[in-house]
Coordinates of C-alpha atoms in Angstrom, one line a residue:
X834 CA 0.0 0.0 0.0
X835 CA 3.0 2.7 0.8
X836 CA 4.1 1.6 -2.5
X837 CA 0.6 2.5 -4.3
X838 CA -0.2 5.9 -2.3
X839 CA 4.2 7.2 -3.0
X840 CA 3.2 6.4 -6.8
X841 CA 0.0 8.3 -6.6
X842 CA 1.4 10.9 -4.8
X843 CA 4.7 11.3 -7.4
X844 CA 1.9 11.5 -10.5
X845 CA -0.6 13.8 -8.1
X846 CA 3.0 16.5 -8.0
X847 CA 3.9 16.2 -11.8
X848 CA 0.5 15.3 -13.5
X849 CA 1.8 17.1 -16.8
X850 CA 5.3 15.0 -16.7
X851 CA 3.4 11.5 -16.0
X852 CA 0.8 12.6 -18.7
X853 CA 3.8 13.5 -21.1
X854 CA 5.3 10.0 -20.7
X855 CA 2.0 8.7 -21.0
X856 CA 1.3 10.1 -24.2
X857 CA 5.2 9.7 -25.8
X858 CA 4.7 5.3 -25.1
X859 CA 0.9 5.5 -26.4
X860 CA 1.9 7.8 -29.2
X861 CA 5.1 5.9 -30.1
X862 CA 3.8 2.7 -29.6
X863 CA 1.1 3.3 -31.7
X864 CA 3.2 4.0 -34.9
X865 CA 4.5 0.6 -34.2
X866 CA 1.1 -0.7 -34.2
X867 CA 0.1 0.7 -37.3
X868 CA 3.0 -0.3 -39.0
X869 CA 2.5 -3.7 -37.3
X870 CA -0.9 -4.0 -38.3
X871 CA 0.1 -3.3 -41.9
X872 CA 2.8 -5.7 -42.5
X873 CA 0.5 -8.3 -40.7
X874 CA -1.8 -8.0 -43.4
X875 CA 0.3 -7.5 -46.1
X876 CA 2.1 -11.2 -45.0
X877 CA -1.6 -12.7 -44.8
X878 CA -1.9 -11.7 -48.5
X879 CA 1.5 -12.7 -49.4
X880 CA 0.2 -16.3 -48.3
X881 CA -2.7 -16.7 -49.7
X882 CA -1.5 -15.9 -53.3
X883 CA 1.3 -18.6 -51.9
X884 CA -1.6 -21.3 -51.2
X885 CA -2.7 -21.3 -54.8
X886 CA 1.0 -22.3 -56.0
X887 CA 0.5 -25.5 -57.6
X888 CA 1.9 -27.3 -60.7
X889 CA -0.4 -28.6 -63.5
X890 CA 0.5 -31.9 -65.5
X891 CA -0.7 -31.9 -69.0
X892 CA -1.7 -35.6 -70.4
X893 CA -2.2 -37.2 -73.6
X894 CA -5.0 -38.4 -75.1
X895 CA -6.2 -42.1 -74.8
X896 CA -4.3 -43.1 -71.6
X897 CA -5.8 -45.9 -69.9
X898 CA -7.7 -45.1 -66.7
X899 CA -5.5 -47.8 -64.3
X900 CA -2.2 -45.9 -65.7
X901 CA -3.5 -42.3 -65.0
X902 CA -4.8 -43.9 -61.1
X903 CA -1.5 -45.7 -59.9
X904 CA 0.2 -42.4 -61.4
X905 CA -1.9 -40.0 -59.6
X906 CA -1.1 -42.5 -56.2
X907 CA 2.9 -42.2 -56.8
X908 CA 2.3 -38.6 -57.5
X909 CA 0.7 -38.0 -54.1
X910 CA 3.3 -39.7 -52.2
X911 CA 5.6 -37.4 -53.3
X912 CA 6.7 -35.8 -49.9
X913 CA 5.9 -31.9 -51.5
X914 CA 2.7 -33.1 -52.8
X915 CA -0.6 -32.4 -50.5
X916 CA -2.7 -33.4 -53.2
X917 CA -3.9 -34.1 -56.7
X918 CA -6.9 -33.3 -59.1
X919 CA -7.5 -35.1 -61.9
X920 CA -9.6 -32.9 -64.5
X921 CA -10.8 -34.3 -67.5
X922 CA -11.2 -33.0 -70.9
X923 CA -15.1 -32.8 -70.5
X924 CA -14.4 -30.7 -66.7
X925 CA -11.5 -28.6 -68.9
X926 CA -13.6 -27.5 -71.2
X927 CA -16.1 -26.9 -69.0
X928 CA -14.0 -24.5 -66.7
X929 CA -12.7 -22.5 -69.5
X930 CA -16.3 -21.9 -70.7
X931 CA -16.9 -20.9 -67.3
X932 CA -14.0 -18.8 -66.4
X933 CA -13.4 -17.4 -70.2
X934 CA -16.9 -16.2 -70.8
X935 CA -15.8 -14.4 -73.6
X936 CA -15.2 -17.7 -75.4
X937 CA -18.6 -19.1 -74.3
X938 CA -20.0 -19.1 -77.6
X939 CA -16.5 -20.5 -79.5
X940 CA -16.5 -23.5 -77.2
X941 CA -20.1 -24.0 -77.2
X942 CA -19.6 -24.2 -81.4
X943 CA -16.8 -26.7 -81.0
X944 CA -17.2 -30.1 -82.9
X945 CA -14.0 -31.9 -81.2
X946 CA -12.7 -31.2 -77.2
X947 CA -9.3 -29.3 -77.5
X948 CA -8.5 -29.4 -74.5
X949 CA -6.6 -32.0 -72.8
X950 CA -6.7 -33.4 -69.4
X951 CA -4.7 -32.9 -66.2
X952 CA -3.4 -33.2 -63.0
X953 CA -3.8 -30.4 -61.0
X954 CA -0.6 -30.8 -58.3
X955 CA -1.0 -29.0 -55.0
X956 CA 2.0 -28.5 -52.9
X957 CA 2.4 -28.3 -48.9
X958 CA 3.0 -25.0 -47.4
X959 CA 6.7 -25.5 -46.6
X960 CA 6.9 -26.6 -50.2
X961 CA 5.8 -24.1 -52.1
X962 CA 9.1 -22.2 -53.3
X963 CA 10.6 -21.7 -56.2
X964 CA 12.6 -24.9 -55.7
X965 CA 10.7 -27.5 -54.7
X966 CA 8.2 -26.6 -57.2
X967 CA 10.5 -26.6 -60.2
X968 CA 11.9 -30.2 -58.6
X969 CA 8.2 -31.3 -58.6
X970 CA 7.8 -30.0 -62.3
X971 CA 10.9 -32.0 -63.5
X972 CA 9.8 -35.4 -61.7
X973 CA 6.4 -34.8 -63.6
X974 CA 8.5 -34.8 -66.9
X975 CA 9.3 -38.1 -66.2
X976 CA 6.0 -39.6 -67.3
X977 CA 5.5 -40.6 -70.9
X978 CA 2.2 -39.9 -71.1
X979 CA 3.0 -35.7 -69.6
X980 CA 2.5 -33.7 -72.5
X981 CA 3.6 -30.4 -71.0
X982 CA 4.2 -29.2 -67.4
X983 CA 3.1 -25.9 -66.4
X984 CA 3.6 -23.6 -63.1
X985 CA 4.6 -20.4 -64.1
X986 CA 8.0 -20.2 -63.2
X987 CA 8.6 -16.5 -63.6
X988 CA 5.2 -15.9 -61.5
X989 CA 6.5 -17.9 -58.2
X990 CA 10.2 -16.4 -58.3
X991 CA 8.5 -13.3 -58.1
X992 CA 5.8 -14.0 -55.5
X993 CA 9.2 -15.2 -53.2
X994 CA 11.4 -12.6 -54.4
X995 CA 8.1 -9.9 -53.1
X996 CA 7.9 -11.8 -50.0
X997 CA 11.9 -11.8 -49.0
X998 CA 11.8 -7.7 -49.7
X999 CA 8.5 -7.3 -47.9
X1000 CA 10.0 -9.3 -45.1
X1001 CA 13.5 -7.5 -44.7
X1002 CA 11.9 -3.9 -44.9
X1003 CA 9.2 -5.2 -42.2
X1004 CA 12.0 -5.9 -40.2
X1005 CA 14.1 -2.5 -40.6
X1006 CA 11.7 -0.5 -40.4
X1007 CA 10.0 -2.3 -37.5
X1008 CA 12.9 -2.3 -35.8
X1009 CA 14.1 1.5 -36.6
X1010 CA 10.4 2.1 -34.7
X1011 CA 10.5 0.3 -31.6
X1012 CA 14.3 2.1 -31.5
X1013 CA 13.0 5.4 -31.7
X1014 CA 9.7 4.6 -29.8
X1015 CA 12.4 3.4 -26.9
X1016 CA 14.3 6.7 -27.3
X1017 CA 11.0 9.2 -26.6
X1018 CA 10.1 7.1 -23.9
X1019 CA 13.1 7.4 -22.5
X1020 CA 13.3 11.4 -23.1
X1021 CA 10.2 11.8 -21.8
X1022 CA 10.4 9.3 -18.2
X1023 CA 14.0 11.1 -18.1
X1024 CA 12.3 14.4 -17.9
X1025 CA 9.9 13.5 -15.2
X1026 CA 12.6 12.0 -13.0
X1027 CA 14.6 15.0 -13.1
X1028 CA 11.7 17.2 -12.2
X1029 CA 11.8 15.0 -8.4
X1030 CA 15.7 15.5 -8.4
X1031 CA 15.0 17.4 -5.0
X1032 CA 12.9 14.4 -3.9
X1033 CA 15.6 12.2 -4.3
X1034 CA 18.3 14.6 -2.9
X1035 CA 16.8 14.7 0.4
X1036 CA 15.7 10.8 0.4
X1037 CA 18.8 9.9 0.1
X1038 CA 20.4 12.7 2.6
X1039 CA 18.1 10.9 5.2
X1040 CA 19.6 8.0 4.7
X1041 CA 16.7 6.3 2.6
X1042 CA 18.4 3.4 0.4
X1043 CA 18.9 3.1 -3.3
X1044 CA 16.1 0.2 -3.7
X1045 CA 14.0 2.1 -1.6
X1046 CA 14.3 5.4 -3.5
X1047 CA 14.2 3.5 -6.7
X1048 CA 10.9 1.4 -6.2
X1049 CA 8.3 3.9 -6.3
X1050 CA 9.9 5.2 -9.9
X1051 CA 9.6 1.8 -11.2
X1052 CA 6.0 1.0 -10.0
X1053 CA 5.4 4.2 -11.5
X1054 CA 6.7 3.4 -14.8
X1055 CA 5.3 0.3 -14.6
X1056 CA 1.8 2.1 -14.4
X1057 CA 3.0 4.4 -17.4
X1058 CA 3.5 2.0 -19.4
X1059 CA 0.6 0.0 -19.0
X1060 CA -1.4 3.0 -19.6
X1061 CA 0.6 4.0 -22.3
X1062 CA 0.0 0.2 -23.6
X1063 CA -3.7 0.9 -23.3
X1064 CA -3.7 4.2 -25.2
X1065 CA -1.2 3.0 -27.7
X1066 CA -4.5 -0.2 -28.6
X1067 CA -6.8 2.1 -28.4
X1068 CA -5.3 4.6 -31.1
X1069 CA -4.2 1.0 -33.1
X1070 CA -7.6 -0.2 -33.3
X1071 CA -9.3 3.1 -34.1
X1072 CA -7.1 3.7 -36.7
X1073 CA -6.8 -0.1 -38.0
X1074 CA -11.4 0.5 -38.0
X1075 CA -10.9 3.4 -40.0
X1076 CA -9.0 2.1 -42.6
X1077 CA -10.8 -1.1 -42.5
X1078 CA -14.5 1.0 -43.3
X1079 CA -13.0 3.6 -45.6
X1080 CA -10.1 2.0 -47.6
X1081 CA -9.4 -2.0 -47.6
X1082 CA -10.7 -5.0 -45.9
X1083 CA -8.2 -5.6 -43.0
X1084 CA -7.6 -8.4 -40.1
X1085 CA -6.7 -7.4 -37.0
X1086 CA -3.9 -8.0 -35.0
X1087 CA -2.9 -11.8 -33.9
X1088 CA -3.6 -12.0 -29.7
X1089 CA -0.3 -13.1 -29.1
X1090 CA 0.8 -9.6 -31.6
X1091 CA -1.7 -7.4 -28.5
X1092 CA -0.4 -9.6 -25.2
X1093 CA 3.3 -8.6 -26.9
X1094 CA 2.7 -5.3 -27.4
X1095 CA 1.2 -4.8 -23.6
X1096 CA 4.1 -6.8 -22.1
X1097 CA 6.7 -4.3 -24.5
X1098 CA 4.8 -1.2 -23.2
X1099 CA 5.5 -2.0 -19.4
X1100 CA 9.2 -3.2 -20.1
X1101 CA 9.6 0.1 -21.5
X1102 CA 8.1 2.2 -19.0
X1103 CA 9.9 0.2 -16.0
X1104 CA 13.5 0.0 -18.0
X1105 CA 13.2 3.5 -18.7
X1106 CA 12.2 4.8 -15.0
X1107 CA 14.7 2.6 -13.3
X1108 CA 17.5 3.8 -15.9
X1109 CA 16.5 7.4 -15.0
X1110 CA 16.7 6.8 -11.6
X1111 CA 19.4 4.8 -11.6
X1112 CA 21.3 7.8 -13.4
X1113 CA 20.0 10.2 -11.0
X1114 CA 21.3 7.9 -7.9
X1115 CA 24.9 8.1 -9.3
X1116 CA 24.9 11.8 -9.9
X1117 CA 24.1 12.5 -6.6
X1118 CA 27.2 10.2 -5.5
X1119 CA 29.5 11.7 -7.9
X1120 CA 28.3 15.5 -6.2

């Protein structure tokens, strides 16, 4: 309880200060949010054009259907295989009167099916690279009865080459955030400390130790950060609803992404105060 009533009392003599570090971890934090919000959804999309990777095997006409069954069977076992589609002539045509709807009326005229059949390959999620899908592609090759391979080569070294950029400037300028988040915090909890230099002066002239002087700062940050946290997910989720009903469809931040951010804000807040303190302490020494 001494604890709780010093804190109050330090916030009660410098409400502006405490509101000042308040605001610098809400407002700083908050940048990071929105950036964090941002790359999050940027990654989900980066995935889910990954998910539709897949390598289709065109056949030749006339191949018995026992041939084309224990095929597809060694095809699936393949360890970067999660499954395969057979599709037909009759279902080929059929899809690209469907999806082509331009061409409706030139395949509806069509005396003789053009199209051949496949097998639609679809790869696991820790296979879908430019690599294994290319090795996939090649082991197709290997049947006689594989007409052509298709996966659009060019297509998935992009997608990765788009995912390794978007994931090294997430991390610089993630990182350059949090850094300069860290450094207003700091400023700020720095200021505050220095305003109760006197305080501390005459604590420690009365013999008061240096955990004893230093625990109410760091329960104090502790509370600064956590309201800081609070004000930093509120301004995160008004701003992540605003762009979600004006501009783009968004998600919203992973619960483990929120907990982290919470448990980042308090670190901050008590690192920062007991820092200050700490820095205070040994300038009192060295007068």
């Amino acid at each position: 309880m001494r604890l709780v009533r010093e804190t109050i009392a330090g916030v009660r003599r410098a409400p502006l200060l405490s509101g000042l570090s308040i605001s610098s971890i809400g407002l700083s934090l908050f940048i990071v949010g929105m950036f964090a919000v941002a790359a999050h959804n940027l990654d989900a999309a980066l995935a889910d054009v990954e998910s539709r990777v897949e390598v289709v095997a065109f056949l030749a006409d006339d191949v018995p259907a026992d041939r084309l069954s224990i095929a597809q069977s060694e095809i699936e076992a393949f360890p970067e295989v999660s499954g395969v589609t057979f599709v037909s002539k009759v279902e080929a045509l059929f899809n690209a009167s469907r999806d082509l709807t331009e061409f409706s009326d030139v395949y509806s005229d069509l005396e003789v099916n053009p199209l051949p059949s496949s097998f639609e390959v679809g790869l696991r999620p820790d296979f879908r690279n430019p690599d294994a899908t290319r090795a996939v592609a090649e082991r197709l090759t290997s049947y006689a009865f594989v007409t052509d391979v298709r996966y659009g080569q060019e297509w998935v070294d992009r997608l990765f080459a788009v995912r390794r950029i978007a994931g090294g400037a997430a991390l610089m300028l993630g990182g350059g955030f949090a850094v300069g988040a860290a450094l207003l915090i700091a400023i700020a909890v720095r200021m505050a400390v220095l305003a109760r230099a006197t305080e501390i002066a005459v604590m420690r002239t009365v013999g008061a130790t240096d955990s004893y002087i230093r625990r109410p700062f760091v329960f104090e940050g502790l509370l600064t950060g956590l309201a800081g946290g609070v004000l930093a997910l509120g301004l995160t989720f008004g701003g992540y609803v605003l762009v979600d009903r004006s501009l783009i469809t968004l998600s919203w931040l992973p619960d483990m992404w929120v907990v982290g951010g919470f448990l980042g804000a308090v670190l901050l807040g008590v690192s920062a105060a007991g820092l200050a303190v700490r820095r205070e302490l040994r300038g009192i020494d060295v007068a």
